[in-house]
mmCIF file of C-alpha atoms and ligand atoms in Angstrom:
data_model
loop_
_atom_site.group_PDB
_atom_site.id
_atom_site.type_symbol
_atom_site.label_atom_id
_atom_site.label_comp_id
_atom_site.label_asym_id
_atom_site.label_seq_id
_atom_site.Cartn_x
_atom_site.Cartn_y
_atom_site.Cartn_z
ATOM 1 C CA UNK A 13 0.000 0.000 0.000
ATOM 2 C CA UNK A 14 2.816 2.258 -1.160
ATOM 3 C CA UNK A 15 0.855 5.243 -1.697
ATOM 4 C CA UNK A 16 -1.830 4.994 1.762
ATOM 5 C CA UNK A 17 -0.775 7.092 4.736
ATOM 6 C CA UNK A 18 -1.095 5.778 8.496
ATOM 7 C CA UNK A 19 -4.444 5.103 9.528
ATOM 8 C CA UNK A 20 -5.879 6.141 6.316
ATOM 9 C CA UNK A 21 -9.921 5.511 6.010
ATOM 10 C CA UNK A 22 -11.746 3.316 3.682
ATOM 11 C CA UNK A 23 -14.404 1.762 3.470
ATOM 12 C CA UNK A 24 -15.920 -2.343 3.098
ATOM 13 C CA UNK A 25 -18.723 -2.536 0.068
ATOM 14 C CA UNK A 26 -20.542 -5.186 -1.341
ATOM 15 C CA UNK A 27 -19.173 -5.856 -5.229
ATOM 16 C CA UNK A 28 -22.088 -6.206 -7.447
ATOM 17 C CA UNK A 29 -21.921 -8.804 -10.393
ATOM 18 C CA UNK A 30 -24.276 -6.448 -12.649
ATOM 19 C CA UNK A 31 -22.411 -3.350 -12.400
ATOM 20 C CA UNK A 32 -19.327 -2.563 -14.438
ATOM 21 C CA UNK A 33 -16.175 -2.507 -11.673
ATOM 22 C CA UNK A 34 -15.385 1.373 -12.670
ATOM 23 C CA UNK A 35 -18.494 2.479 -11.874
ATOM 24 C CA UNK A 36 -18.351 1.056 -8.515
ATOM 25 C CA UNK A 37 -14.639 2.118 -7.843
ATOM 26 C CA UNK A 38 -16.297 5.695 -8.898
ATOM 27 C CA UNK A 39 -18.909 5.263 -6.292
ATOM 28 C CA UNK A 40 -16.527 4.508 -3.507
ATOM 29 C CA UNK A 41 -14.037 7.503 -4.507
ATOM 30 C CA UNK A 42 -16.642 9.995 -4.492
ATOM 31 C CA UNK A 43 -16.910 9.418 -0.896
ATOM 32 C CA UNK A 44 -13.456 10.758 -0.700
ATOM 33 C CA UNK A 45 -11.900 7.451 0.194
ATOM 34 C CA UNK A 46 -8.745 5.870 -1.951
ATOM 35 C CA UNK A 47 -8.986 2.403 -0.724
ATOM 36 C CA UNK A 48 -11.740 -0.372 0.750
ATOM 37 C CA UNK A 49 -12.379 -3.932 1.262
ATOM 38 C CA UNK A 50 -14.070 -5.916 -1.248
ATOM 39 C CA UNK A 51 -16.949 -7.750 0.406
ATOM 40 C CA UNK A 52 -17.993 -10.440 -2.319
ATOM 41 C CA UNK A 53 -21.041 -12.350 -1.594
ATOM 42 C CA UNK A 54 -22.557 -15.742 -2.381
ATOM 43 C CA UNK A 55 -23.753 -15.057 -5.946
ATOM 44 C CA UNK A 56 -20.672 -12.766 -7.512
ATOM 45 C CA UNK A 57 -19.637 -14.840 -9.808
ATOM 46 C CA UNK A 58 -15.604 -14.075 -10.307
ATOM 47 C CA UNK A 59 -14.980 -15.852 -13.310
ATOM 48 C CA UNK A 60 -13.494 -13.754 -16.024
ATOM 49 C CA UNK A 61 -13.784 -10.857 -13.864
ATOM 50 C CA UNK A 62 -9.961 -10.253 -12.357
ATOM 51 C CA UNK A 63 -8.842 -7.940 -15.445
ATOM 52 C CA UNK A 64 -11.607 -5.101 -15.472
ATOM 53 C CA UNK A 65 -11.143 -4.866 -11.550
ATOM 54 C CA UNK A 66 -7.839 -4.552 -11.909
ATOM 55 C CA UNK A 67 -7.908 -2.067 -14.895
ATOM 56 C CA UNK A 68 -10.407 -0.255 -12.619
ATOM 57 C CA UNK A 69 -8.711 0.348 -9.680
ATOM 58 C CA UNK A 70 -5.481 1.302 -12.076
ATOM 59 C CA UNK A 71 -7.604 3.395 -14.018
ATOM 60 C CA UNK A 72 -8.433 5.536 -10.449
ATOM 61 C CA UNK A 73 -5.642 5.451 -8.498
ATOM 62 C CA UNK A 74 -7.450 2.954 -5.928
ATOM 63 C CA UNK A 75 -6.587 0.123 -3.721
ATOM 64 C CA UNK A 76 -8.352 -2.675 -2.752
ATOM 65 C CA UNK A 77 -7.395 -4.185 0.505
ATOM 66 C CA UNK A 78 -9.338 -7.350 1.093
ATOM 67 C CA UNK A 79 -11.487 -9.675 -0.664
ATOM 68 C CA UNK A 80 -14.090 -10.628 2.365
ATOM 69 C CA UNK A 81 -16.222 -13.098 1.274
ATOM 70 C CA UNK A 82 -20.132 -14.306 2.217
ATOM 71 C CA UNK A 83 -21.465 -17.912 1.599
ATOM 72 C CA UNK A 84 -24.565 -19.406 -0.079
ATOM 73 C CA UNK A 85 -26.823 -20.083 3.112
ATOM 74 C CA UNK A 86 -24.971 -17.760 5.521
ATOM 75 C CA UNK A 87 -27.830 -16.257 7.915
ATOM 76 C CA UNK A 88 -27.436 -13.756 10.480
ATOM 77 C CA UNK A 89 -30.850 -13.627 12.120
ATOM 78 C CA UNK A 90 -30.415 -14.933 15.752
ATOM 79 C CA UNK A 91 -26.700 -16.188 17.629
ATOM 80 C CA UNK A 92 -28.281 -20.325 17.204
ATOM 81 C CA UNK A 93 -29.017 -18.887 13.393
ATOM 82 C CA UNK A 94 -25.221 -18.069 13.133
ATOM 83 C CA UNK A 95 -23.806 -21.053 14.361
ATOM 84 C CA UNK A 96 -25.864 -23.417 12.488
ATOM 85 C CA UNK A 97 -25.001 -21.723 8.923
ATOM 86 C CA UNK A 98 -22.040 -19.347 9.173
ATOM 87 C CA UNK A 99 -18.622 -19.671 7.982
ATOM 88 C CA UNK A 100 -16.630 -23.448 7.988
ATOM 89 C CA UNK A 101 -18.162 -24.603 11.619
ATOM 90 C CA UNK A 102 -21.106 -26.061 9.705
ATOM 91 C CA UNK A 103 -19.872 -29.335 8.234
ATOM 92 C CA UNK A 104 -22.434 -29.845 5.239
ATOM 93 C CA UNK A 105 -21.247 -27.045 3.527
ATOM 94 C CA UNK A 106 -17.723 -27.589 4.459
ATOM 95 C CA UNK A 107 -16.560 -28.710 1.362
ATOM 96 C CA UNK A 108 -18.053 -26.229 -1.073
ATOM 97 C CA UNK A 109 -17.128 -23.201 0.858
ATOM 98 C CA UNK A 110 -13.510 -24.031 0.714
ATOM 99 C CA UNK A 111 -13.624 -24.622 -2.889
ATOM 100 C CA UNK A 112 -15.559 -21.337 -3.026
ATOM 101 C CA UNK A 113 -12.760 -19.868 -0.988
ATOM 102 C CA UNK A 114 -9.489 -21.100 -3.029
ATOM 103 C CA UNK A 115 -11.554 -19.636 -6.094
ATOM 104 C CA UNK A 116 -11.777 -16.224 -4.562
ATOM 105 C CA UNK A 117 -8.382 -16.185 -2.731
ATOM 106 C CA UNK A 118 -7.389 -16.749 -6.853
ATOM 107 C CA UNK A 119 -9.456 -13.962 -8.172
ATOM 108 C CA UNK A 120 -8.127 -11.314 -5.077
ATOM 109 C CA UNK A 121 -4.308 -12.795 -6.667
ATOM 110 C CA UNK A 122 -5.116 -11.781 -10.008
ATOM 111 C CA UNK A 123 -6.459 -8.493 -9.191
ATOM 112 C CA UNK A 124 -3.965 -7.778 -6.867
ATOM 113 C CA UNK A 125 -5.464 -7.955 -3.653
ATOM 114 C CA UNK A 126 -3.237 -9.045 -0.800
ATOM 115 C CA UNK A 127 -5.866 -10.597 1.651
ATOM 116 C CA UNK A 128 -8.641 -12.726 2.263
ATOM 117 C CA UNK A 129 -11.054 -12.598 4.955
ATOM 118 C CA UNK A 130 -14.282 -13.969 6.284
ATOM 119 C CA UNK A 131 -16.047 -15.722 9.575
ATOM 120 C CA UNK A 132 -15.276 -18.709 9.989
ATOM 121 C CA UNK A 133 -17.932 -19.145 12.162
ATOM 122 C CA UNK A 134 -18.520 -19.845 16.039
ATOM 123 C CA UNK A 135 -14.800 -21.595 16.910
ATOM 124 C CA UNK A 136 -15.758 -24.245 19.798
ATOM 125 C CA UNK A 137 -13.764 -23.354 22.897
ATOM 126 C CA UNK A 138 -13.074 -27.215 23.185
ATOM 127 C CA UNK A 139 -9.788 -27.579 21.358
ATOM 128 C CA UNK A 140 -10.060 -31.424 21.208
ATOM 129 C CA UNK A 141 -13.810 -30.888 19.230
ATOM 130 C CA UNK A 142 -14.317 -32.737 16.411
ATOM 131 C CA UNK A 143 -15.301 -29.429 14.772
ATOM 132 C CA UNK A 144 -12.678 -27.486 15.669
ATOM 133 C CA UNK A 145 -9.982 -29.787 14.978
ATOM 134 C CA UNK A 146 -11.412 -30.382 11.579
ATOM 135 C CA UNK A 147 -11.614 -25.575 10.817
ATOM 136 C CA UNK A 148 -8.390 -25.664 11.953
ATOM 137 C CA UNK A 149 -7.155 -28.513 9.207
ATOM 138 C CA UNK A 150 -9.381 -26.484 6.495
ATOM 139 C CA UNK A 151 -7.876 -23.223 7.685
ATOM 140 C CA UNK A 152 -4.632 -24.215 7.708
ATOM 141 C CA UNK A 153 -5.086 -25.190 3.758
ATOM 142 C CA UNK A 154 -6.646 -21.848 2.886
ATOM 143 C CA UNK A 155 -3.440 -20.142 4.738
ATOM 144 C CA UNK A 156 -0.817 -22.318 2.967
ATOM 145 C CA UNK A 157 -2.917 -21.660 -0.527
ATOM 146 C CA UNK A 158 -2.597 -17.663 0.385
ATOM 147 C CA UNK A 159 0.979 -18.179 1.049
ATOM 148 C CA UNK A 160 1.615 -19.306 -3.056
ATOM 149 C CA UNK A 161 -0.113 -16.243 -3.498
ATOM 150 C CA UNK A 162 1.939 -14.175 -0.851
ATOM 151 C CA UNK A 163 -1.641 -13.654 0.764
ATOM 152 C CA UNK A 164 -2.816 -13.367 4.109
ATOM 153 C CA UNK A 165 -5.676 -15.179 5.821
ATOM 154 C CA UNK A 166 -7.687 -12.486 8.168
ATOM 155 C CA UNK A 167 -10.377 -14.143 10.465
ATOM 156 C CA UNK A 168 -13.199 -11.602 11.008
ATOM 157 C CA UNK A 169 -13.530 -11.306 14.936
ATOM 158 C CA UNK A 170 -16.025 -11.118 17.150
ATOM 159 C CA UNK A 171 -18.457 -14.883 17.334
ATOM 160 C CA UNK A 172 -15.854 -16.296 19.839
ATOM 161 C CA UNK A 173 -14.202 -13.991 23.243
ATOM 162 C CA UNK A 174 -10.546 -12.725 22.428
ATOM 163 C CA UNK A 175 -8.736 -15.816 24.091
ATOM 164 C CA UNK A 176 -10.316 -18.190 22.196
ATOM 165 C CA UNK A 177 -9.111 -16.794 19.179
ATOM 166 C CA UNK A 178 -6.228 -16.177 20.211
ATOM 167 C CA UNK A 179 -5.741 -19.899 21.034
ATOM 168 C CA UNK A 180 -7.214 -21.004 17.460
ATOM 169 C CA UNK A 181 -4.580 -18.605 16.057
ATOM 170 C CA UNK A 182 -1.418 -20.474 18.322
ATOM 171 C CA UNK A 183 -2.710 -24.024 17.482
ATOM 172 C CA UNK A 184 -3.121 -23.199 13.899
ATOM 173 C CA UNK A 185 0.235 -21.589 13.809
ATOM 174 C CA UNK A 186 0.763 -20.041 10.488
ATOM 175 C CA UNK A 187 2.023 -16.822 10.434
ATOM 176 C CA UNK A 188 -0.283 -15.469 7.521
ATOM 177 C CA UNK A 189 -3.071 -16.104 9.733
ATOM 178 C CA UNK A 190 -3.853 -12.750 11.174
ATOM 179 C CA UNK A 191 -6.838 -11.158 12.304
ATOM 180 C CA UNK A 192 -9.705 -8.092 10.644
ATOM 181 C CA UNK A 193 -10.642 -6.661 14.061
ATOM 182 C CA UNK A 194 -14.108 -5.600 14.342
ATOM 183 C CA UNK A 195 -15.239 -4.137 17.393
ATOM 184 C CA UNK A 196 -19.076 -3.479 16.873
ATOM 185 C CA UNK A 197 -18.898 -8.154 16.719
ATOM 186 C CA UNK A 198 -17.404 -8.540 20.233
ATOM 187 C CA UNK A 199 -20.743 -6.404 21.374
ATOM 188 C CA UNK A 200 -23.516 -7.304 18.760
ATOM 189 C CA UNK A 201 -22.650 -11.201 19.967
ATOM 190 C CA UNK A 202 -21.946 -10.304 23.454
ATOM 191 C CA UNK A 203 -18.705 -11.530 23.269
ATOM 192 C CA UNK A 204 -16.671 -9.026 25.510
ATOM 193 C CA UNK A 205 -15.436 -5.240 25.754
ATOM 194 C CA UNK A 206 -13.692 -4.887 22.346
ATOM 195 C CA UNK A 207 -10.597 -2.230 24.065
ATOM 196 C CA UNK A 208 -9.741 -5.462 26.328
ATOM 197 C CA UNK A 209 -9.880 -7.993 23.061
ATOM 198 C CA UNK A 210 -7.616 -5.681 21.345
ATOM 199 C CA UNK A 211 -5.090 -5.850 24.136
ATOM 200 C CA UNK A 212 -5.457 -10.097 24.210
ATOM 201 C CA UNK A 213 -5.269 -9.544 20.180
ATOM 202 C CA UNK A 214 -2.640 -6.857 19.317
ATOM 203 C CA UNK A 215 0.005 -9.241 18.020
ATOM 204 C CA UNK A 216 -2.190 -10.299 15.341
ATOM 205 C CA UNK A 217 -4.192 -7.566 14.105
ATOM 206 C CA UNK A 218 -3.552 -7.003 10.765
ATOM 207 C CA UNK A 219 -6.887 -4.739 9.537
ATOM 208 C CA UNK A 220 -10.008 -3.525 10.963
ATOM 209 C CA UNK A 221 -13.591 -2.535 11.029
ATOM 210 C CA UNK A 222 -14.518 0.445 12.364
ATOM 211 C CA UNK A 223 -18.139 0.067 13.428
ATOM 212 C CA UNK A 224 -20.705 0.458 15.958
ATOM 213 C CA UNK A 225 -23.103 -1.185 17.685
ATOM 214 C CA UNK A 226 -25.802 -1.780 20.882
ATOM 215 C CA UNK A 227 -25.238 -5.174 23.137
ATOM 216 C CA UNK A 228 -27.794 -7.784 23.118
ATOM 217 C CA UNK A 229 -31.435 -7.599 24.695
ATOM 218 C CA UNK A 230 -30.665 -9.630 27.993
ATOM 219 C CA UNK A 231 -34.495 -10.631 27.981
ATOM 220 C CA UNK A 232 -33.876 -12.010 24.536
ATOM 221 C CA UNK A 233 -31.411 -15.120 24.886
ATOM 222 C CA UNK A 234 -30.032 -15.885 21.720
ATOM 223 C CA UNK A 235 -30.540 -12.502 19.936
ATOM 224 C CA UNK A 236 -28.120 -10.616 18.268
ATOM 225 C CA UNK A 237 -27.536 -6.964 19.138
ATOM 226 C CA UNK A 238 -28.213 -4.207 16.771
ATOM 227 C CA UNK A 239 -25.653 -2.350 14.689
ATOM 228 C CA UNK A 240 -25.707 1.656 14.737
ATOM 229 C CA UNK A 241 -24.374 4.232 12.647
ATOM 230 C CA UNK A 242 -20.817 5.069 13.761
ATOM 231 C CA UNK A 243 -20.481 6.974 16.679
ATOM 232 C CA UNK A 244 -24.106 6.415 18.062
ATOM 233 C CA UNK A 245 -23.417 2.799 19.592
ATOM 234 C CA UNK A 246 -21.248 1.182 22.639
ATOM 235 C CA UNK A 247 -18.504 0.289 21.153
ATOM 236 C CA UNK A 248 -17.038 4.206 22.214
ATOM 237 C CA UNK A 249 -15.090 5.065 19.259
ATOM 238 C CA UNK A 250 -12.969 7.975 20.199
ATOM 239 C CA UNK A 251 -11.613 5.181 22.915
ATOM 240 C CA UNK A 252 -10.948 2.670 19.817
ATOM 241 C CA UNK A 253 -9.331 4.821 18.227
ATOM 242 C CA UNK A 254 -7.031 5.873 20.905
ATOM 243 C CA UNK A 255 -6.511 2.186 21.587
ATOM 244 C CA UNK A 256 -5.346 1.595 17.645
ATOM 245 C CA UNK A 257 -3.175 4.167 18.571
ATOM 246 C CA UNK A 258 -1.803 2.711 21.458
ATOM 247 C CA UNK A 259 -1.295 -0.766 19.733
ATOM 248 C CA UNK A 260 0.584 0.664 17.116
ATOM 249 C CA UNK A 261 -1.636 0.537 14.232
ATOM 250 C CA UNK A 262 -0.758 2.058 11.008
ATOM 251 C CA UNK A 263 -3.028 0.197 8.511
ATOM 252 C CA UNK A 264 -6.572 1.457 7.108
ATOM 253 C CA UNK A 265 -9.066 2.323 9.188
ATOM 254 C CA UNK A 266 -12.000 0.396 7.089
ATOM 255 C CA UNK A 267 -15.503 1.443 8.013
ATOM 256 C CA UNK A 268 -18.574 -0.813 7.608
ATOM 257 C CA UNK A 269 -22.024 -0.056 7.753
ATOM 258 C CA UNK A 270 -24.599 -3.089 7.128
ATOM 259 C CA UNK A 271 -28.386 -3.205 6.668
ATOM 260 C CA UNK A 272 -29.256 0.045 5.545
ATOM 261 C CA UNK A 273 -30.828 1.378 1.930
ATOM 262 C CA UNK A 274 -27.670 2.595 -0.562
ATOM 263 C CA UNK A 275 -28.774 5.975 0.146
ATOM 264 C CA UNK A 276 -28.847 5.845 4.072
ATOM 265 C CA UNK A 277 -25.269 3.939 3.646
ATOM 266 C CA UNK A 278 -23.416 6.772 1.724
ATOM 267 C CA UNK A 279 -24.866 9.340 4.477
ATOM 268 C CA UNK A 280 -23.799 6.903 7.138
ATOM 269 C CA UNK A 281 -20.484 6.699 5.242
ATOM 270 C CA UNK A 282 -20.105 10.447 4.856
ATOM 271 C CA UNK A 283 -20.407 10.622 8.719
ATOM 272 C CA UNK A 284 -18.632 8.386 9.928
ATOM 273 C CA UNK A 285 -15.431 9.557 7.597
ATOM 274 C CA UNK A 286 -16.045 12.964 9.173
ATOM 275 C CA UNK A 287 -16.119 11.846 12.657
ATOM 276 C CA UNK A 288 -13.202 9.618 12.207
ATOM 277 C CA UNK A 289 -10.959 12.398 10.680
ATOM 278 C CA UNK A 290 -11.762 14.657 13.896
ATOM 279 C CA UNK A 291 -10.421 11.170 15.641
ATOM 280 C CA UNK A 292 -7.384 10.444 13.962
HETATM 281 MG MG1 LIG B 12 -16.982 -6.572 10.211
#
């Protein structure tokens, strides 16, 4: 990222399959942002599609950071929801999500994308479970296809408390396993006070999320808490960023904003860049 200052803010989006890739890089620009995360869900189809996104972010000067992917039959409506469907916990779909994933970690290669990242879903805190011996195996494969690549593997935080994940990343021990911090997870999933994670985490974090969010109902067991513009949740982001500080981060700040119309996302966009630049 030659040309990206310290802490410089971006932004995740959702590639669309229909849309031509320099429209979209437009899009993202004219938010006044010069690099983002590629979030590519279940029904982009990559095939054939490496050169124009390439060409596109050439053509405007742009970087893309991440491919993050989704999966066919991922649902987020309720915590059992999540760990039934999400990511490689749920053996059914074991298979083709890892093919999925080898074909995406190839398209992010040929673009020129440096990283892959995604849930891998709720990591069992048992680490002689069937289940989690059999992530880690998968997870180790993805990381050792990234590494032909020169790729990193970033696990999306924020299903599993910090030492948990911190103990998947020892046993799995590869060091282009690395973790996309997002803070706004550790509360929507009532997982623990993000600052502390980040403390447990530091070593590894390699890229982030900046988001926002309210805990859990606590008369609602099982429910997922609800994600808020940035700024306007608990997550306390003047604090988070103080804490990136304090870590030692230098990469982009990425900001994500999920479940809103495109035209309540750019104006959630457009405010959270300005609060963040009064921040950092
Ligand atoms: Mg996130």
């Amino acid at each position: 990222m030659p040309n990206l200052k310290p802490l410089e803010l971006g932004v995740i989006f959702w590639a669309s399959s229909l849309k031509p890739a320099l429209e979209q890089i437009q899009g993202l620009k004219a938010l006044g942002v010069r690099c983002a995360q590629m979030g590519i869900a279940g029904d982009f189809d990559p095939t054939d599609r490496a050169a124009e996104w390439k060409a596109a972010c050439q053509a405007e000067d742009f970087t893309l950071l991440t491919v993050t992917a989704a999966y066919n039959g991922e649902d987020y409506a309720d915590i059992p929801t999540v760990v039934r469907t999400v990511g490689f916990i749920p053996a059914a779909t074991r298979v083709e999500r890892e093919a999925r994933t080898i074909a995406l970690c190839d398209f992010a290669h040929a673009v020129g994308i440096p990283v892959f990242a995604c849930h891998i879903g709720f990591v069992p805190h048992d680490r002689d479970n069937l289940d989690y011996l059999a992530v880690q195996a998968m997870v180790k494969r993805i990381c050792d296809h990234c590494a032909i690549h020169g790729m990193s593997f970033h696990l999306e935080t924020g299903q599993e408390p910090a030492d948990v994940l911190f103990d998947f990343l020892v046993d799995t021990g590869r060091p282009n396993l690395l973790i996309n911090f997002d803070p706004a997870n550790m509360i929507l999933y009532g997982t623990g006070d993000p600052i502390e994670a980040m403390e447990v985490l530091k070593g590894s974090i390699a890229s982030i999320h900046a988001k926002d969010g309210d805990w859990p109902d606590a008369s609602k067991p099982g429910s997922l808490g609800s994600e808020k513009p940035l700024g306007s949740g608990a997550v306390g982001i003047p604090r988070f960023v103080a804490k990136l500080k304090e870590i030692g981060y230098s990469a982009p700040i990425v900001i994500e904003r999920e479940g809103t119309s495109p035209e309540q996302w750019n104006a959630d966009m457009r405010a959270a860049i300005e609060l963040l630049k009064s921040l950092v």
